[in-house]
Tab-separated table of C-alpha atoms (C1' of nucleotides) in Angstrom:
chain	number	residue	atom	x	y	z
H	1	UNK	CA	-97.709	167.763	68.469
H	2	UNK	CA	-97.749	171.566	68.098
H	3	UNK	CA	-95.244	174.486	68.345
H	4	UNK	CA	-95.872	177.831	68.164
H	5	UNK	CA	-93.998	179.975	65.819
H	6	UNK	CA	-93.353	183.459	66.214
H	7	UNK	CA	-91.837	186.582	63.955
H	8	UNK	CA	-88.617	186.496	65.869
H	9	UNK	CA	-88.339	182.684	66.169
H	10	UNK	CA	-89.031	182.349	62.275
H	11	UNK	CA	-85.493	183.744	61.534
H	12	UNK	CA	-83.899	181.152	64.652
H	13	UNK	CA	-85.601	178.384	63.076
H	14	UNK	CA	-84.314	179.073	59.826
H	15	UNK	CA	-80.278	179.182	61.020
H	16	UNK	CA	-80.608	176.191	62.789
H	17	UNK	CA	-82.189	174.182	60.418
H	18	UNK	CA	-79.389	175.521	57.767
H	19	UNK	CA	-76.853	175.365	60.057
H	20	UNK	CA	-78.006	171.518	60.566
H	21	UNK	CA	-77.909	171.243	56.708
H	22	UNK	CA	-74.757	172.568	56.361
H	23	UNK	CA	-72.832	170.451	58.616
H	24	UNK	CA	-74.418	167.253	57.607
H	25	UNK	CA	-72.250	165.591	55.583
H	26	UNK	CA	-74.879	165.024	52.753
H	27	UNK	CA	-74.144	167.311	50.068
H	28	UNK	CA	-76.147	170.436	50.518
H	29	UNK	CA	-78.849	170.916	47.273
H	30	UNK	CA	-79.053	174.513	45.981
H	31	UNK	CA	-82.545	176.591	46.901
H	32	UNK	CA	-83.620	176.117	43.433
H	33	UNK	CA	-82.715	172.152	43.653
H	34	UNK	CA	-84.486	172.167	47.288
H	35	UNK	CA	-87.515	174.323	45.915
H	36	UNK	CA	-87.777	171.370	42.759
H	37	UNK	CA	-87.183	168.447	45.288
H	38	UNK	CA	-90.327	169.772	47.899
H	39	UNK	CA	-92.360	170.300	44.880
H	40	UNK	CA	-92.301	166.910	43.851
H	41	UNK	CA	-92.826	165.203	46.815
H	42	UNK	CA	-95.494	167.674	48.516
H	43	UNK	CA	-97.899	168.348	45.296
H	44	UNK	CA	-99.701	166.049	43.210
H	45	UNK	CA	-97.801	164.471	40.210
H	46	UNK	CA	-97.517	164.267	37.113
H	47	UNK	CA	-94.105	166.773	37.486
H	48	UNK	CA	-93.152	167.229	33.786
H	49	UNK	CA	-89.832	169.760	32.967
H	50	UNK	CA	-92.347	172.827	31.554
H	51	UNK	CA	-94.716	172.583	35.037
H	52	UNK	CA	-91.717	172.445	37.362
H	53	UNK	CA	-90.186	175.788	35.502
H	54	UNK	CA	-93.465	177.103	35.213
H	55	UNK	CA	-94.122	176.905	39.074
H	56	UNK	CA	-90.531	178.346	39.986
H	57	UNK	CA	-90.850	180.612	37.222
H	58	UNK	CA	-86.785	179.775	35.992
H	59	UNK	CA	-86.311	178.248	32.333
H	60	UNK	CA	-86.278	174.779	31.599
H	61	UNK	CA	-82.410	173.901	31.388
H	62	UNK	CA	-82.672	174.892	35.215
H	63	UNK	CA	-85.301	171.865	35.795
H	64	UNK	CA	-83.067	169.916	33.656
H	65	UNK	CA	-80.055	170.347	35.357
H	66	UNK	CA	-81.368	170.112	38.867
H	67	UNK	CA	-83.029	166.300	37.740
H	68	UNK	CA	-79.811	166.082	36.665
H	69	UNK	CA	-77.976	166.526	39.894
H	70	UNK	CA	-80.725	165.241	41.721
H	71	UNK	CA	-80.795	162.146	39.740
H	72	UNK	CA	-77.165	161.193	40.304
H	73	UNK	CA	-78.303	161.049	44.098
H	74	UNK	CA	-81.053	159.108	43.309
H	75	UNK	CA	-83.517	161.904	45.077
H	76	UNK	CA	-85.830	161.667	41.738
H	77	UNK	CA	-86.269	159.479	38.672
H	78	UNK	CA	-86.933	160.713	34.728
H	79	UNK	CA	-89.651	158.669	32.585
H	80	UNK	CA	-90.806	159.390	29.165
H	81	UNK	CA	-94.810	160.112	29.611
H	82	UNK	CA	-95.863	157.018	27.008
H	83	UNK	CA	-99.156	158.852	26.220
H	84	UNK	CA	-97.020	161.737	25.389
H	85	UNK	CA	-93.502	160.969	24.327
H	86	UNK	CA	-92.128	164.647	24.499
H	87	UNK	CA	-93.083	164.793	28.110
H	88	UNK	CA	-90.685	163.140	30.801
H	89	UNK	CA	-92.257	162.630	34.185
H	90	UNK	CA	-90.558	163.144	37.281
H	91	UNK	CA	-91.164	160.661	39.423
H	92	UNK	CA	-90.513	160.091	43.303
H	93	UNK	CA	-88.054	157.455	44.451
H	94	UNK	CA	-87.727	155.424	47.764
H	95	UNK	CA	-84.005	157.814	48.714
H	96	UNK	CA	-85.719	160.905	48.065
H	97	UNK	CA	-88.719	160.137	50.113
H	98	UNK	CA	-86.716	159.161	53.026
H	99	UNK	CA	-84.525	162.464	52.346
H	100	UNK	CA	-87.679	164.444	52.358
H	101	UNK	CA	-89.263	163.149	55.242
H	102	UNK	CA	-85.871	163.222	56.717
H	103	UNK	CA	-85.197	167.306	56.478
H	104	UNK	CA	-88.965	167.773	57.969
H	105	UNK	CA	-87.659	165.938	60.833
H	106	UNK	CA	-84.846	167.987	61.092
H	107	UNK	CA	-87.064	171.103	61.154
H	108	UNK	CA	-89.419	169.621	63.439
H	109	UNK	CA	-86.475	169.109	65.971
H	110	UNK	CA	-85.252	172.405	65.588
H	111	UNK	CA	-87.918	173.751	65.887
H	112	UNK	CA	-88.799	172.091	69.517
H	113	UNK	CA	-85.542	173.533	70.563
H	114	UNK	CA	-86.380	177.256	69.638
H	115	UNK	CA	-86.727	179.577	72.672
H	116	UNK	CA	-90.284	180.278	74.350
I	1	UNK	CA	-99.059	187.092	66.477
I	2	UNK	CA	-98.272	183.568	66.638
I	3	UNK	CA	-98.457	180.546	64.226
I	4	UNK	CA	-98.882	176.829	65.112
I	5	UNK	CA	-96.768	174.577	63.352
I	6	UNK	CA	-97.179	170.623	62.611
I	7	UNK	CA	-95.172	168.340	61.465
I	8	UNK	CA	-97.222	167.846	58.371
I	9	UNK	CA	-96.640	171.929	57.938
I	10	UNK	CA	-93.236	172.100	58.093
I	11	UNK	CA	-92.393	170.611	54.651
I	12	UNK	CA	-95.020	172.960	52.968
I	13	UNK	CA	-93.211	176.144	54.985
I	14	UNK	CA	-89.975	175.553	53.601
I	15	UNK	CA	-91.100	174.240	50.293
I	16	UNK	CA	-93.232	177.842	49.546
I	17	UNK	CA	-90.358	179.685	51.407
I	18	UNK	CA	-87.811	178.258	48.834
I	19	UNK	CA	-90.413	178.460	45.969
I	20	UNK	CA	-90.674	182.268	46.907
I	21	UNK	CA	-86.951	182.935	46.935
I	22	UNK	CA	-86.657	181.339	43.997
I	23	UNK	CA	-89.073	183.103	42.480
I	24	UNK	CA	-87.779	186.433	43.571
I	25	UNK	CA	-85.328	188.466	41.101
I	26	UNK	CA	-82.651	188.724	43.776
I	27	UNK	CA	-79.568	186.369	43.032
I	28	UNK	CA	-80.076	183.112	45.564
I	29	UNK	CA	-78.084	182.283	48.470
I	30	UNK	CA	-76.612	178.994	48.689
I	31	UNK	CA	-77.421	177.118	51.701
I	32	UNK	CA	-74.053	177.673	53.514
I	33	UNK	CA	-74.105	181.445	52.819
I	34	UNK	CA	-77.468	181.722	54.598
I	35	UNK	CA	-76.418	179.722	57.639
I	36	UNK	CA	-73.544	182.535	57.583
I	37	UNK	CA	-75.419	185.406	57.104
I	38	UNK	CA	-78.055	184.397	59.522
I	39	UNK	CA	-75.588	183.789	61.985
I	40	UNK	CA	-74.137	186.721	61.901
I	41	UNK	CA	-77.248	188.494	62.373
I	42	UNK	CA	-79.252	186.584	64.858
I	43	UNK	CA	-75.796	185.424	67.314
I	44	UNK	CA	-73.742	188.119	69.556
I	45	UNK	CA	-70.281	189.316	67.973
I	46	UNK	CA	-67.721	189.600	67.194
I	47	UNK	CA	-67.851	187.260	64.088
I	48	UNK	CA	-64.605	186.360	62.523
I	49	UNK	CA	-63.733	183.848	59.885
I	50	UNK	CA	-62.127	181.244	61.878
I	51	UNK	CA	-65.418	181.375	64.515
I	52	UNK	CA	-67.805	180.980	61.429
I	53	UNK	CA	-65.610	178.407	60.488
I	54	UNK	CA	-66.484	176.199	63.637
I	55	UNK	CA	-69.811	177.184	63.617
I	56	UNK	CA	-70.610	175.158	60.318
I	57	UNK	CA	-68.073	172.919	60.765
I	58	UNK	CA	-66.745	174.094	57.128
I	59	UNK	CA	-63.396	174.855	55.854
I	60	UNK	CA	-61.813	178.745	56.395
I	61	UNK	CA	-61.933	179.159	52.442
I	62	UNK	CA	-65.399	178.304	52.559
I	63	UNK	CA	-66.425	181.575	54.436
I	64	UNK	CA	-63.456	183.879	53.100
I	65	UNK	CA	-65.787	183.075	49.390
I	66	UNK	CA	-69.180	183.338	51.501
I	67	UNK	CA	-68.105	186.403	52.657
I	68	UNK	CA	-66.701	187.944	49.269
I	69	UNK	CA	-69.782	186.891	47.394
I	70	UNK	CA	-72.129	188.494	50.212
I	71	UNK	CA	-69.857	191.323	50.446
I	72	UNK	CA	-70.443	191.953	47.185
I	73	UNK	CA	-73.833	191.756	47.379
I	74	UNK	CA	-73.337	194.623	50.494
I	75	UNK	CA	-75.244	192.053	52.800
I	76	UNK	CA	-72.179	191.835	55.261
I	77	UNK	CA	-68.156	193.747	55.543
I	78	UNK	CA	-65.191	192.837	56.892
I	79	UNK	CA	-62.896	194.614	58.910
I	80	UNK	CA	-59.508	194.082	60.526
I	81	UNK	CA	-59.277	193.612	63.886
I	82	UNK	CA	-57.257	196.337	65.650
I	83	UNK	CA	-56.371	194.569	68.618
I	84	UNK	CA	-55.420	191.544	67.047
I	85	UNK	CA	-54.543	192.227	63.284
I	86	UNK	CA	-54.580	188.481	62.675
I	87	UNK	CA	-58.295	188.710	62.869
I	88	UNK	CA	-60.854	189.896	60.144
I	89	UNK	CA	-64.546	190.984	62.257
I	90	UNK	CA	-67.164	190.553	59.608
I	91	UNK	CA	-69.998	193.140	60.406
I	92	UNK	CA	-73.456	193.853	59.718
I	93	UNK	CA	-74.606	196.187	57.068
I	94	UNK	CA	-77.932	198.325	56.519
I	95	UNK	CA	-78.700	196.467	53.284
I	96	UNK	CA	-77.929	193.008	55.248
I	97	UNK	CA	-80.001	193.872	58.262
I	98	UNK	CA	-83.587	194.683	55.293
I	99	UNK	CA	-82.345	191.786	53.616
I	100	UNK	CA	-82.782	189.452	56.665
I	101	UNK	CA	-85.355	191.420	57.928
I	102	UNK	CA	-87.528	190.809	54.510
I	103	UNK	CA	-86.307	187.011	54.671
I	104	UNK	CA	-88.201	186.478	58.472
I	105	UNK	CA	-91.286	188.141	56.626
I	106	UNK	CA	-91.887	185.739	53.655
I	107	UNK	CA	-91.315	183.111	56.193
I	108	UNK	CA	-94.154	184.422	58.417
I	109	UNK	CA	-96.341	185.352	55.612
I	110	UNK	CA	-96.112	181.923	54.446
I	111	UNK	CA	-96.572	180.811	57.406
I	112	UNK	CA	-99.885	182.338	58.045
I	113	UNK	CA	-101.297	181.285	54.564
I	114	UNK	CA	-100.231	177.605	55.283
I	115	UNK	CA	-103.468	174.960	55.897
I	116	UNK	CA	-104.757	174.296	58.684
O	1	DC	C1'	-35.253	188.052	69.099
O	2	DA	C1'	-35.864	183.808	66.547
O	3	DA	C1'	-38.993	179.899	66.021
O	4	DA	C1'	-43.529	178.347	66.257
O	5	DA	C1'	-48.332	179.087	66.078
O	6	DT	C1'	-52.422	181.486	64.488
O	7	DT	C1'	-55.360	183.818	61.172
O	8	DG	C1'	-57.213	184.782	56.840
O	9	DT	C1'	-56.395	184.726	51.875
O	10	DT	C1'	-54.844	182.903	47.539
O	11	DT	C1'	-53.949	179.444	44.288
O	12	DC	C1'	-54.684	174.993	42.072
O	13	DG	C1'	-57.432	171.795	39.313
O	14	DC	C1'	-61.990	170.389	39.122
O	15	DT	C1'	-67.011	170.462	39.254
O	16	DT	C1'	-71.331	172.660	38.996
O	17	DC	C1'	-74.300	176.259	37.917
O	18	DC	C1'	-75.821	180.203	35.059
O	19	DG	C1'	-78.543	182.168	30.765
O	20	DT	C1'	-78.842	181.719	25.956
O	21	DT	C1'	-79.003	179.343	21.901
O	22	DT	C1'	-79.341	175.337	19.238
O	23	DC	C1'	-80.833	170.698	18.511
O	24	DA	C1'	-83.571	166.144	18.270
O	25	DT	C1'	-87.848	164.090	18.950
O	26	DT	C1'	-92.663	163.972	18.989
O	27	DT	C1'	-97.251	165.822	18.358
O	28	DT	C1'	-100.511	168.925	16.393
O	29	DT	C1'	-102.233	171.681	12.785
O	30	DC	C1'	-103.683	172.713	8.267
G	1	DG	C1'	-98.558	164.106	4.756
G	2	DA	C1'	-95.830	168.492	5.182
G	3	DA	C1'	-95.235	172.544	8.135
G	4	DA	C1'	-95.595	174.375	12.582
G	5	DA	C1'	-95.555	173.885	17.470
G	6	DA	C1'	-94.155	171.809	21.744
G	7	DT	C1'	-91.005	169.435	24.776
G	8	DG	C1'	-86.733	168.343	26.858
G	9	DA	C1'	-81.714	167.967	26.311
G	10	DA	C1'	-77.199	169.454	24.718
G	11	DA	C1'	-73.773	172.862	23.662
G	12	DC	C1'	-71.569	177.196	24.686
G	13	DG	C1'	-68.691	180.535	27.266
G	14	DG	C1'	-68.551	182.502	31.657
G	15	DA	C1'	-69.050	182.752	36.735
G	16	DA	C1'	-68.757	180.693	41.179
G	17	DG	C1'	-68.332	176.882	44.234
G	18	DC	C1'	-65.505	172.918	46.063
G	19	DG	C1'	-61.327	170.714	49.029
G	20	DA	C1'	-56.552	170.770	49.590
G	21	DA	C1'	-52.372	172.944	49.790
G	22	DA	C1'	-49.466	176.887	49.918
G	23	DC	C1'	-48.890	181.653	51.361
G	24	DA	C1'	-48.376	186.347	53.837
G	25	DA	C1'	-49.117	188.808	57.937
G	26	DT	C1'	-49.316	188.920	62.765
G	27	DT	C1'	-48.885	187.290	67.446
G	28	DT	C1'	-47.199	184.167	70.855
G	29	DT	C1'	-43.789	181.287	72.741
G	30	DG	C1'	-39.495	180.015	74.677
DNA sequence: CAAAATTGTTTCGCTTCCGTTTCATTTTTC
DNA sequence: GAAAAATGAAACGGAAGCGAAACAATTTTG
């Protein structure tokens, strides 16, 4: 399965997938929260505190507080890195995969909807 | 120009999308103030607060603060409704209209550098 | 024209996020 | 082994978001 995106239908696709988002009743994650949670589960671990804020360029007490919030919803887990005990590793869990695969069918659908 | 877009794809779009806003100086937009502002940019007016409102399926408050956070930020402004005072039409703005404009951009340019 | 309905804003108490600074723990360096 | 460096979390004061309820202004209803 394929669908073509154009300029103007980039913009469409974005609103409705928000707008999907947004009256889910999950509670919606900040961009920064959303940018951590893809990260994770789309590039190749180990996620440690100084790589995530290093790859969104923001300062550590952001990565902190996202795991955090993200941990309460049990999106992500926090491990100390034995081999390195300063490190914590971020670590996927079984919710946040099914959240993540979740939202990409959400755009998927939305996007299928989009007009020619 | 036209993109094709897989399922597989999808995730990485929005994930370097968010990374790039993120990245960018500009203050972020929550999720629900993006599903606002792109609706009020991409659907026919008038706009007012109570239609926005339905639209999400949010609370009135919710957009009256949407809307003084992104009028702050000169990306939309409000007017009162001459014909029916009761009524506040939020319009578009010059700085809104680059601002959106710029967003369908990085989504297209990330786009284009996505896999194959 | 008075009562009811509609619209948008404000207020309330609470939670979360922000950047900055400070702190505790662990590892590396000399 | 002591000092320096690195890592992540906690503390701080301030800003902004939340839902629910109350409010002012305006229009509609009867």
């Amino acid at each position: 399965m394929s669908i073509s995106l154009r300029p103007s239908q980039a913009l469409q696709l974005w609103q409705q997938v928000t707008l999907s988002e947004v009256r889910d009743d999950a509670p919606d994650l900040t961009m920064r929260q959303m940018a951590i949670l893809l990260t994770i589960y789309l590039e190749r671990p180990p996620h440690t505190v100084r790589g995530l804020a290093a790859r969104l360029q923001v300062t550590k007490p952001v990565i902190t507080r996202a795991l955090d919030t993200m941990g309460r919803l049990k999106l992500v887990s926090r491990h100390r890195d034995e081999r390195d005990r300063r490190n914590v590793l971020v670590k996927r869990t079984v919710e946040g995969a099914l959240y993540v695969e979740r939202f990409g069918d959400v755009i998927i659908a939305q996007a299928l909807e989009l007009p020619i």
